[in-house]
Amino acid sequence: MTRRIDYNQIAPSGVKALGSVYGYVMQSGLEPELVTLVYQRISQINNCAYCLDMHTRELTKMGVKIEKLALIQAWAEAGHLFSARERAALAWAETVTRVADTNVPDEAFAAARAVFEEKELVDLTIAISLMNAYNRMAISFRNTPQAAIEK
């Protein structure tokens, strides 16, 4: 796979703006591991190799066990490996990411709202929106995953 455009070089101000949103999310009070699990799940849905590689590395550095990493895609069947808060965040991430198909139903909102305070839910939705944007940039312009570069 060959990179089409290095958008970091072509539009540094735009990339910096996305980075500012990332900075906001990381200081929002949401747990970094929860946010990164959500980022990983969104990247799985969108099939973003670059982001999957990056978030797997991040989660590993955070000490997330291989069993949990392996089951992110099947979190609903993974029992106790995911906390109630993680399950709610992953479910919300899935329905928001697939908005064209799900229309984010009232039941999904009620389930997320039962676990997250209003600001947390807004911040989580900002994080979900951001990762969807990053996925679309990386996929569209063919960012190469670090694993594909390493020898």
PDB file of C-alpha atoms in Angstrom:
ATOM      1  CA  MET A   1       0.000   0.000   0.000  1.00  0.00           C
ATOM      2  CA  THR A   2       1.383   3.371  -0.999  1.00  0.00           C
ATOM      3  CA  ARG A   3       0.499   6.574   0.795  1.00  0.00           C
ATOM      4  CA  ARG A   4      -1.549   8.815  -1.482  1.00  0.00           C
ATOM      5  CA  ILE A   5      -1.055  12.128   0.314  1.00  0.00           C
ATOM      6  CA  ASP A   6       0.796  13.103   3.461  1.00  0.00           C
ATOM      7  CA  TYR A   7      -1.992  15.224   4.894  1.00  0.00           C
ATOM      8  CA  ASN A   8       0.197  16.219   7.846  1.00  0.00           C
ATOM      9  CA  GLN A   9       2.384  18.116   5.367  1.00  0.00           C
ATOM     10  CA  ILE A  10      -0.383  19.359   3.066  1.00  0.00           C
ATOM     11  CA  ALA A  11      -2.797  20.661   5.713  1.00  0.00           C
ATOM     12  CA  PRO A  12      -0.902  21.025   8.992  1.00  0.00           C
ATOM     13  CA  SER A  13      -3.421  23.509  10.414  1.00  0.00           C
ATOM     14  CA  GLY A  14      -6.287  21.088   9.817  1.00  0.00           C
ATOM     15  CA  VAL A  15      -4.372  18.218  11.401  1.00  0.00           C
ATOM     16  CA  LYS A  16      -3.478  20.496  14.314  1.00  0.00           C
ATOM     17  CA  ALA A  17      -7.177  21.290  14.773  1.00  0.00           C
ATOM     18  CA  LEU A  18      -7.949  17.563  15.009  1.00  0.00           C
ATOM     19  CA  GLY A  19      -5.093  17.267  17.498  1.00  0.00           C
ATOM     20  CA  SER A  20      -6.691  19.976  19.612  1.00  0.00           C
ATOM     21  CA  VAL A  21      -9.894  17.955  19.755  1.00  0.00           C
ATOM     22  CA  TYR A  22      -7.835  14.893  20.743  1.00  0.00           C
ATOM     23  CA  GLY A  23      -6.220  16.979  23.502  1.00  0.00           C
ATOM     24  CA  TYR A  24      -9.656  18.023  24.724  1.00  0.00           C
ATOM     25  CA  VAL A  25     -10.844  14.415  24.855  1.00  0.00           C
ATOM     26  CA  MET A  26      -7.778  13.268  26.747  1.00  0.00           C
ATOM     27  CA  GLN A  27      -8.256  15.955  29.417  1.00  0.00           C
ATOM     28  CA  SER A  28     -12.039  15.551  29.573  1.00  0.00           C
ATOM     29  CA  GLY A  29     -11.979  13.197  32.535  1.00  0.00           C
ATOM     30  CA  LEU A  30     -12.880  10.082  30.550  1.00  0.00           C
ATOM     31  CA  GLU A  31     -10.540   7.228  31.402  1.00  0.00           C
ATOM     32  CA  PRO A  32      -7.708   6.959  28.825  1.00  0.00           C
ATOM     33  CA  GLU A  33      -8.077   3.169  28.582  1.00  0.00           C
ATOM     34  CA  LEU A  34     -11.825   3.454  27.978  1.00  0.00           C
ATOM     35  CA  VAL A  35     -11.279   6.067  25.254  1.00  0.00           C
ATOM     36  CA  THR A  36      -8.606   3.947  23.590  1.00  0.00           C
ATOM     37  CA  LEU A  37     -10.809   0.830  23.713  1.00  0.00           C
ATOM     38  CA  VAL A  38     -13.512   2.888  21.986  1.00  0.00           C
ATOM     39  CA  TYR A  39     -10.982   4.122  19.411  1.00  0.00           C
ATOM     40  CA  GLN A  40      -9.940   0.526  18.744  1.00  0.00           C
ATOM     41  CA  ARG A  41     -13.544  -0.631  18.273  1.00  0.00           C
ATOM     42  CA  ILE A  42     -14.326   2.230  15.891  1.00  0.00           C
ATOM     43  CA  SER A  43     -11.174   1.440  13.921  1.00  0.00           C
ATOM     44  CA  GLN A  44     -12.286  -2.202  13.706  1.00  0.00           C
ATOM     45  CA  ILE A  45     -15.686  -1.168  12.352  1.00  0.00           C
ATOM     46  CA  ASN A  46     -14.070   1.157   9.808  1.00  0.00           C
ATOM     47  CA  ASN A  47     -11.293  -1.327   8.963  1.00  0.00           C
ATOM     48  CA  CYS A  48      -8.520   1.222   9.498  1.00  0.00           C
ATOM     49  CA  ALA A  49      -5.258  -0.730   9.582  1.00  0.00           C
ATOM     50  CA  TYR A  50      -3.178   2.307  10.554  1.00  0.00           C
ATOM     51  CA  CYS A  51      -5.360   3.091  13.564  1.00  0.00           C
ATOM     52  CA  LEU A  52      -5.802  -0.563  14.579  1.00  0.00           C
ATOM     53  CA  ASP A  53      -2.041  -0.937  14.738  1.00  0.00           C
ATOM     54  CA  MET A  54      -1.605   2.310  16.695  1.00  0.00           C
ATOM     55  CA  HIS A  55      -4.357   1.623  19.245  1.00  0.00           C
ATOM     56  CA  THR A  56      -3.249  -1.965  19.788  1.00  0.00           C
ATOM     57  CA  ARG A  57       0.199  -0.643  20.663  1.00  0.00           C
ATOM     58  CA  GLU A  58      -1.314   1.997  22.980  1.00  0.00           C
ATOM     59  CA  LEU A  59      -3.533  -0.517  24.769  1.00  0.00           C
ATOM     60  CA  THR A  60      -0.599  -2.886  25.190  1.00  0.00           C
ATOM     61  CA  LYS A  61       1.479  -0.073  26.742  1.00  0.00           C
ATOM     62  CA  MET A  62      -1.451   0.635  29.082  1.00  0.00           C
ATOM     63  CA  GLY A  63      -1.203  -2.965  30.296  1.00  0.00           C
ATOM     64  CA  VAL A  64      -4.383  -4.291  28.696  1.00  0.00           C
ATOM     65  CA  LYS A  65      -4.182  -8.083  28.610  1.00  0.00           C
ATOM     66  CA  ILE A  66      -4.100  -9.954  25.308  1.00  0.00           C
ATOM     67  CA  GLU A  67      -7.390 -11.708  26.119  1.00  0.00           C
ATOM     68  CA  LYS A  68      -9.162  -8.365  26.323  1.00  0.00           C
ATOM     69  CA  LEU A  69      -7.460  -7.038  23.186  1.00  0.00           C
ATOM     70  CA  ALA A  70      -8.501 -10.139  21.281  1.00  0.00           C
ATOM     71  CA  LEU A  71     -12.133  -9.784  22.326  1.00  0.00           C
ATOM     72  CA  ILE A  72     -12.783  -6.085  21.745  1.00  0.00           C
ATOM     73  CA  GLN A  73     -14.719  -6.912  18.582  1.00  0.00           C
ATOM     74  CA  ALA A  74     -16.857  -9.404  20.543  1.00  0.00           C
ATOM     75  CA  TRP A  75     -17.115  -7.343  23.737  1.00  0.00           C
ATOM     76  CA  ALA A  76     -20.810  -8.159  24.218  1.00  0.00           C
ATOM     77  CA  GLU A  77     -19.974 -11.863  24.565  1.00  0.00           C
ATOM     78  CA  ALA A  78     -16.795 -11.365  26.598  1.00  0.00           C
ATOM     79  CA  GLY A  79     -18.423 -11.412  30.017  1.00  0.00           C
ATOM     80  CA  HIS A  80     -16.463  -9.940  32.899  1.00  0.00           C
ATOM     81  CA  LEU A  81     -13.496  -8.839  30.743  1.00  0.00           C
ATOM     82  CA  PHE A  82     -15.253  -5.528  30.086  1.00  0.00           C
ATOM     83  CA  SER A  83     -16.732  -3.369  32.811  1.00  0.00           C
ATOM     84  CA  ALA A  84     -20.296  -2.059  32.584  1.00  0.00           C
ATOM     85  CA  ARG A  85     -18.863   1.351  31.713  1.00  0.00           C
ATOM     86  CA  GLU A  86     -16.687  -0.110  28.935  1.00  0.00           C
ATOM     87  CA  ARG A  87     -19.619  -2.105  27.533  1.00  0.00           C
ATOM     88  CA  ALA A  88     -21.816   1.000  27.501  1.00  0.00           C
ATOM     89  CA  ALA A  89     -19.076   3.026  25.787  1.00  0.00           C
ATOM     90  CA  LEU A  90     -18.453   0.331  23.176  1.00  0.00           C
ATOM     91  CA  ALA A  91     -22.177  -0.037  22.446  1.00  0.00           C
ATOM     92  CA  TRP A  92     -22.527   3.750  22.093  1.00  0.00           C
ATOM     93  CA  ALA A  93     -19.445   3.862  19.837  1.00  0.00           C
ATOM     94  CA  GLU A  94     -20.919   1.202  17.572  1.00  0.00           C
ATOM     95  CA  THR A  95     -24.312   2.862  17.141  1.00  0.00           C
ATOM     96  CA  VAL A  96     -22.848   6.354  16.648  1.00  0.00           C
ATOM     97  CA  THR A  97     -20.228   5.083  14.176  1.00  0.00           C
ATOM     98  CA  ARG A  98     -22.946   3.277  12.194  1.00  0.00           C
ATOM     99  CA  VAL A  99     -25.328   6.256  12.394  1.00  0.00           C
ATOM    100  CA  ALA A 100     -26.513   5.851   8.783  1.00  0.00           C
ATOM    101  CA  ASP A 101     -27.750   2.347   9.630  1.00  0.00           C
ATOM    102  CA  THR A 102     -28.800   2.788  13.266  1.00  0.00           C
ATOM    103  CA  ASN A 103     -30.102   6.349  13.448  1.00  0.00           C
ATOM    104  CA  VAL A 104     -28.884   6.115  17.083  1.00  0.00           C
ATOM    105  CA  PRO A 105     -32.126   4.793  18.589  1.00  0.00           C
ATOM    106  CA  ASP A 106     -33.667   6.016  21.834  1.00  0.00           C
ATOM    107  CA  GLU A 107     -32.860   2.686  23.509  1.00  0.00           C
ATOM    108  CA  ALA A 108     -29.153   3.134  22.760  1.00  0.00           C
ATOM    109  CA  PHE A 109     -29.219   6.655  24.173  1.00  0.00           C
ATOM    110  CA  ALA A 110     -31.059   5.507  27.299  1.00  0.00           C
ATOM    111  CA  ALA A 111     -28.541   2.708  27.858  1.00  0.00           C
ATOM    112  CA  ALA A 112     -25.582   5.075  27.500  1.00  0.00           C
ATOM    113  CA  ARG A 113     -27.254   7.733  29.639  1.00  0.00           C
ATOM    114  CA  ALA A 114     -27.790   5.171  32.407  1.00  0.00           C
ATOM    115  CA  VAL A 115     -24.004   4.812  32.743  1.00  0.00           C
ATOM    116  CA  PHE A 116     -22.591   8.189  31.717  1.00  0.00           C
ATOM    117  CA  GLU A 117     -23.323  11.670  33.011  1.00  0.00           C
ATOM    118  CA  GLU A 118     -24.391  14.182  30.363  1.00  0.00           C
ATOM    119  CA  LYS A 119     -20.959  15.780  29.945  1.00  0.00           C
ATOM    120  CA  GLU A 120     -19.286  12.385  29.819  1.00  0.00           C
ATOM    121  CA  LEU A 121     -21.669  11.269  27.093  1.00  0.00           C
ATOM    122  CA  VAL A 122     -21.069  14.420  25.071  1.00  0.00           C
ATOM    123  CA  ASP A 123     -17.291  14.023  25.516  1.00  0.00           C
ATOM    124  CA  LEU A 124     -17.504  10.361  24.539  1.00  0.00           C
ATOM    125  CA  THR A 125     -19.457  11.296  21.420  1.00  0.00           C
ATOM    126  CA  ILE A 126     -16.817  13.910  20.545  1.00  0.00           C
ATOM    127  CA  ALA A 127     -14.177  11.163  20.911  1.00  0.00           C
ATOM    128  CA  ILE A 128     -16.190   8.826  18.682  1.00  0.00           C
ATOM    129  CA  SER A 129     -16.638  11.528  16.064  1.00  0.00           C
ATOM    130  CA  LEU A 130     -12.935  12.350  16.158  1.00  0.00           C
ATOM    131  CA  MET A 131     -11.846   8.742  15.655  1.00  0.00           C
ATOM    132  CA  ASN A 132     -14.237   8.376  12.743  1.00  0.00           C
ATOM    133  CA  ALA A 133     -12.595  11.465  11.195  1.00  0.00           C
ATOM    134  CA  TYR A 134      -9.091  10.094  11.823  1.00  0.00           C
ATOM    135  CA  ASN A 135     -10.091   6.726  10.326  1.00  0.00           C
ATOM    136  CA  ARG A 136     -11.419   8.404   7.210  1.00  0.00           C
ATOM    137  CA  MET A 137      -8.216  10.421   6.783  1.00  0.00           C
ATOM    138  CA  ALA A 138      -5.931   7.412   7.287  1.00  0.00           C
ATOM    139  CA  ILE A 139      -7.952   5.143   4.993  1.00  0.00           C
ATOM    140  CA  SER A 140      -8.529   7.744   2.264  1.00  0.00           C
ATOM    141  CA  PHE A 141      -4.870   8.708   2.042  1.00  0.00           C
ATOM    142  CA  ARG A 142      -3.476   5.215   2.785  1.00  0.00           C
ATOM    143  CA  ASN A 143      -1.445   5.790   5.939  1.00  0.00           C
ATOM    144  CA  THR A 144       0.860   2.829   6.408  1.00  0.00           C
ATOM    145  CA  PRO A 145       0.597   0.997   9.728  1.00  0.00           C
ATOM    146  CA  GLN A 146       3.806   0.977  11.763  1.00  0.00           C
ATOM    147  CA  ALA A 147       3.724  -2.837  11.781  1.00  0.00           C
ATOM    148  CA  ALA A 148       3.956  -2.825   7.963  1.00  0.00           C
ATOM    149  CA  ILE A 149       7.032  -0.603   8.100  1.00  0.00           C
ATOM    150  CA  GLU A 150       8.941  -2.470  10.814  1.00  0.00           C
ATOM    151  CA  LYS A 151      11.266  -5.289   9.862  1.00  0.00           C
TER     152      LYS A 151
END
